[in-house]
Amino acid sequence: ENDFDPTLAPSVVDKSDLYIVRPQFGEAALEAASLFLPGTVVIDSATMLRPAVSAGLPLWEEEQLGARDRMLAFGARLLKEACRDKGGVVVFTQQLRASIGKQFVKGTRVAGGRGIAVAADFRLALRRGGNLLRGHRTIGVCIHVDILRCGDETPGATVDLDLLYGSGFRRSSSLLDWSVRRGIVEKTG
């Protein structure tokens, strides 16, 4: 959310293929996303997409109850069909929020509603783990990934990834963790 660091971008994406679009309303963002297919489109953050009916209102007010959820659900379904027809991938990022004051509900909720979650073929929950240190200097972060939905496969798998600042994901540690889980390699010490 307005925190793009162009110095880290080359480790993740080719800057010549990178376009940043900041439309005024959510409907325009979803329409712009469909124009970039086939390809990879990242919408960050779905929670900040405001429907046009909310024009002129403060951020904490919405004119119609559920207008954002309806817009996101409809847009996600349209983008899913476009991906199926043209090819490509659309990634929505949403932050998990803590549920406050609810005793018998899970500890987190999605701030943008459930519309995107229902339309998604794949859902991943990423949580930050500890820092990766070299001496006293932080060189990256460990990311814990829970697979919540995986196409037609059974969800529930988890993986820990090491993200090194400036160079991307460390493939060797992911391969080592996978080998240990499969019994190919044994960790000692």
Short mmCIF file of C-alpha atoms in Angstrom, two decimals:
data_model
loop_
_atom_site.label_atom_id
_atom_site.label_comp_id
_atom_site.label_asym_id
_atom_site.label_seq_id
_atom_site.Cartn_x
_atom_site.Cartn_y
_atom_site.Cartn_z
CA GLU A 1 0.00 0.00 0.00
CA ASN A 2 2.01 2.91 -1.37
CA ASP A 3 5.23 1.34 -0.09
CA PHE A 4 6.90 0.19 -3.30
CA ASP A 5 10.69 0.03 -3.15
CA PRO A 6 12.16 0.18 -6.69
CA THR A 7 15.61 -0.87 -5.43
CA LEU A 8 14.24 -4.30 -4.39
CA ALA A 9 12.14 -4.80 -7.56
CA PRO A 10 14.94 -6.21 -9.80
CA SER A 11 15.34 -9.22 -7.49
CA VAL A 12 11.68 -10.14 -8.02
CA VAL A 13 10.55 -8.74 -11.37
CA ASP A 14 12.02 -7.36 -14.60
CA LYS A 15 11.51 -3.57 -14.30
CA SER A 16 10.89 -3.25 -18.06
CA ASP A 17 7.71 -5.34 -17.59
CA LEU A 18 6.56 -3.42 -14.51
CA TYR A 19 3.64 -0.99 -14.69
CA ILE A 20 2.20 0.80 -11.67
CA VAL A 21 -1.40 1.95 -11.99
CA ARG A 22 -3.16 3.93 -9.25
CA PRO A 23 -6.76 4.48 -10.32
CA GLN A 24 -9.21 6.55 -8.30
CA PHE A 25 -11.84 3.83 -7.79
CA GLY A 26 -11.89 0.06 -7.40
CA GLU A 27 -13.94 -0.55 -10.55
CA ALA A 28 -11.27 1.26 -12.60
CA ALA A 29 -8.52 -0.83 -10.96
CA LEU A 30 -10.27 -4.08 -11.81
CA GLU A 31 -10.88 -2.92 -15.39
CA ALA A 32 -7.22 -1.91 -15.76
CA ALA A 33 -6.16 -5.32 -14.42
CA SER A 34 -8.10 -7.07 -17.18
CA LEU A 35 -6.22 -5.01 -19.82
CA PHE A 36 -2.86 -6.42 -18.70
CA LEU A 37 -3.92 -10.04 -19.28
CA PRO A 38 -2.33 -12.32 -20.44
CA GLY A 39 0.42 -11.66 -17.95
CA THR A 40 0.80 -11.38 -14.22
CA VAL A 41 -1.21 -8.70 -12.43
CA VAL A 42 -0.78 -7.88 -8.73
CA ILE A 43 -3.48 -5.86 -7.00
CA ASP A 44 -2.11 -4.47 -3.74
CA SER A 45 -4.15 -4.12 -1.61
CA ALA A 46 -7.67 -5.29 -2.35
CA THR A 47 -8.78 -3.79 0.95
CA MET A 48 -7.96 -0.28 -0.29
CA LEU A 49 -10.09 -0.56 -3.44
CA ARG A 50 -13.07 1.74 -2.88
CA PRO A 51 -16.21 1.53 -5.00
CA ALA A 52 -17.29 4.60 -6.96
CA VAL A 53 -20.43 4.95 -4.80
CA SER A 54 -18.10 5.91 -1.94
CA ALA A 55 -16.79 8.97 -3.80
CA GLY A 56 -16.35 11.99 -1.58
CA LEU A 57 -16.87 10.09 1.67
CA PRO A 58 -14.17 9.71 4.33
CA LEU A 59 -12.31 6.38 4.30
CA TRP A 60 -14.18 5.02 7.32
CA GLU A 61 -17.63 5.62 5.78
CA GLU A 62 -19.30 3.86 2.89
CA GLU A 63 -22.54 4.94 1.27
CA GLN A 64 -23.95 1.45 0.81
CA LEU A 65 -23.45 -1.43 3.22
CA GLY A 66 -21.41 -4.14 1.51
CA ALA A 67 -20.62 -2.09 -1.61
CA ARG A 68 -16.92 -2.97 -1.44
CA ASP A 69 -17.61 -6.67 -0.94
CA ARG A 70 -19.98 -6.77 -3.92
CA MET A 71 -17.50 -4.90 -6.11
CA LEU A 72 -14.62 -7.22 -5.14
CA ALA A 73 -16.70 -10.39 -5.58
CA PHE A 74 -17.97 -9.30 -9.00
CA GLY A 75 -14.52 -8.11 -10.13
CA ALA A 76 -12.82 -11.30 -8.94
CA ARG A 77 -15.29 -13.45 -10.89
CA LEU A 78 -14.76 -11.36 -14.05
CA LEU A 79 -10.97 -11.52 -13.71
CA LYS A 80 -11.13 -15.27 -13.12
CA GLU A 81 -13.05 -15.71 -16.39
CA ALA A 82 -10.60 -13.40 -18.20
CA CYS A 83 -7.65 -15.45 -16.89
CA ARG A 84 -9.32 -18.61 -18.09
CA ASP A 85 -9.96 -17.13 -21.57
CA LYS A 86 -6.76 -15.11 -22.16
CA GLY A 87 -4.36 -16.84 -19.78
CA GLY A 88 -2.45 -15.09 -17.06
CA VAL A 89 -2.49 -14.74 -13.31
CA VAL A 90 -4.12 -12.18 -11.01
CA VAL A 91 -2.80 -11.90 -7.46
CA PHE A 92 -4.83 -10.02 -4.83
CA THR A 93 -3.07 -9.11 -1.61
CA GLN A 94 -5.14 -8.60 1.52
CA GLN A 95 -3.99 -8.03 5.05
CA LEU A 96 -5.35 -10.16 7.84
CA ARG A 97 -6.85 -8.15 10.67
CA ALA A 98 -7.35 -9.24 14.27
CA SER A 99 -10.94 -9.92 15.30
CA ILE A 100 -11.57 -7.93 18.45
CA GLY A 101 -14.28 -8.72 20.95
CA LYS A 102 -15.43 -12.01 19.44
CA GLN A 103 -14.96 -15.02 21.69
CA PHE A 104 -15.96 -17.88 19.42
CA VAL A 105 -14.54 -16.65 16.11
CA LYS A 106 -11.12 -17.32 14.62
CA GLY A 107 -8.50 -14.76 15.60
CA THR A 108 -8.21 -13.11 12.17
CA ARG A 109 -10.49 -11.88 9.43
CA VAL A 110 -10.03 -10.45 5.94
CA ALA A 111 -10.73 -6.73 5.84
CA GLY A 112 -11.98 -6.66 2.24
CA GLY A 113 -14.68 -9.30 2.69
CA ARG A 114 -14.95 -12.89 1.52
CA GLY A 115 -15.72 -12.21 -2.16
CA ILE A 116 -12.17 -12.71 -3.37
CA ALA A 117 -11.64 -15.77 -1.17
CA VAL A 118 -14.66 -17.50 -2.70
CA ALA A 119 -13.57 -16.78 -6.29
CA ALA A 120 -9.91 -17.73 -5.77
CA ASP A 121 -8.44 -20.95 -7.14
CA PHE A 122 -5.44 -20.66 -4.83
CA ARG A 123 -5.25 -19.00 -1.41
CA LEU A 124 -2.07 -18.60 0.60
CA ALA A 125 -1.72 -17.10 4.08
CA LEU A 126 1.73 -15.58 4.58
CA ARG A 127 3.00 -14.72 8.02
CA ARG A 128 6.31 -13.16 8.86
CA GLY A 129 8.68 -15.32 10.87
CA GLY A 130 12.00 -14.39 12.37
CA ASN A 131 14.80 -12.34 10.88
CA LEU A 132 17.67 -14.00 9.05
CA LEU A 133 20.91 -12.77 10.56
CA ARG A 134 24.52 -12.75 9.46
CA GLY A 135 26.35 -11.74 12.60
CA HIS A 136 24.34 -8.81 13.95
CA ARG A 137 23.10 -7.69 10.53
CA THR A 138 19.63 -8.62 9.22
CA ILE A 139 19.93 -10.06 5.70
CA GLY A 140 16.37 -11.29 5.22
CA VAL A 141 13.23 -12.70 6.78
CA CYS A 142 11.62 -16.11 7.11
CA ILE A 143 8.06 -16.32 5.73
CA HIS A 144 5.66 -19.03 6.90
CA VAL A 145 3.14 -19.97 4.16
CA ASP A 146 -0.09 -21.87 4.85
CA ILE A 147 -1.84 -23.22 1.75
CA LEU A 148 -5.54 -22.59 2.40
CA ARG A 149 -6.87 -23.51 -1.04
CA CYS A 150 -5.04 -25.26 -3.84
CA GLY A 151 -7.21 -25.78 -6.92
CA ASP A 152 -8.67 -29.27 -6.74
CA GLU A 153 -6.06 -30.58 -4.30
CA THR A 154 -6.46 -30.90 -0.56
CA PRO A 155 -5.25 -27.78 1.27
CA GLY A 156 -3.32 -27.74 4.51
CA ALA A 157 0.32 -27.89 3.49
CA THR A 158 2.76 -25.44 5.02
CA VAL A 159 6.18 -24.24 3.94
CA ASP A 160 8.79 -21.87 5.33
CA LEU A 161 10.59 -19.67 2.81
CA ASP A 162 13.67 -17.51 3.30
CA LEU A 163 13.47 -14.12 1.60
CA LEU A 164 16.88 -12.49 1.28
CA TYR A 165 16.83 -8.71 0.92
CA GLY A 166 18.06 -7.65 -2.51
CA SER A 167 18.28 -11.15 -4.03
CA GLY A 168 14.88 -12.84 -3.58
CA PHE A 169 14.01 -16.26 -2.21
CA ARG A 170 16.75 -18.64 -1.11
CA ARG A 171 16.02 -21.82 -3.07
CA SER A 172 18.55 -24.01 -1.28
CA SER A 173 16.84 -23.77 2.12
CA SER A 174 13.42 -24.54 0.61
CA LEU A 175 14.86 -27.58 -1.16
CA LEU A 176 16.55 -28.72 2.06
CA ASP A 177 13.32 -28.38 4.09
CA TRP A 178 11.41 -30.33 1.43
CA SER A 179 14.07 -33.08 1.43
CA VAL A 180 13.91 -33.40 5.23
CA ARG A 181 10.10 -33.71 5.18
CA ARG A 182 10.30 -36.45 2.52
CA GLY A 183 12.96 -38.38 4.46
CA ILE A 184 15.59 -37.94 1.74
CA VAL A 185 17.95 -35.99 4.01
CA GLU A 186 18.34 -36.25 7.76
CA LYS A 187 19.13 -33.18 9.85
CA THR A 188 21.49 -33.65 12.77
CA GLY A 189 23.17 -31.21 15.08
#
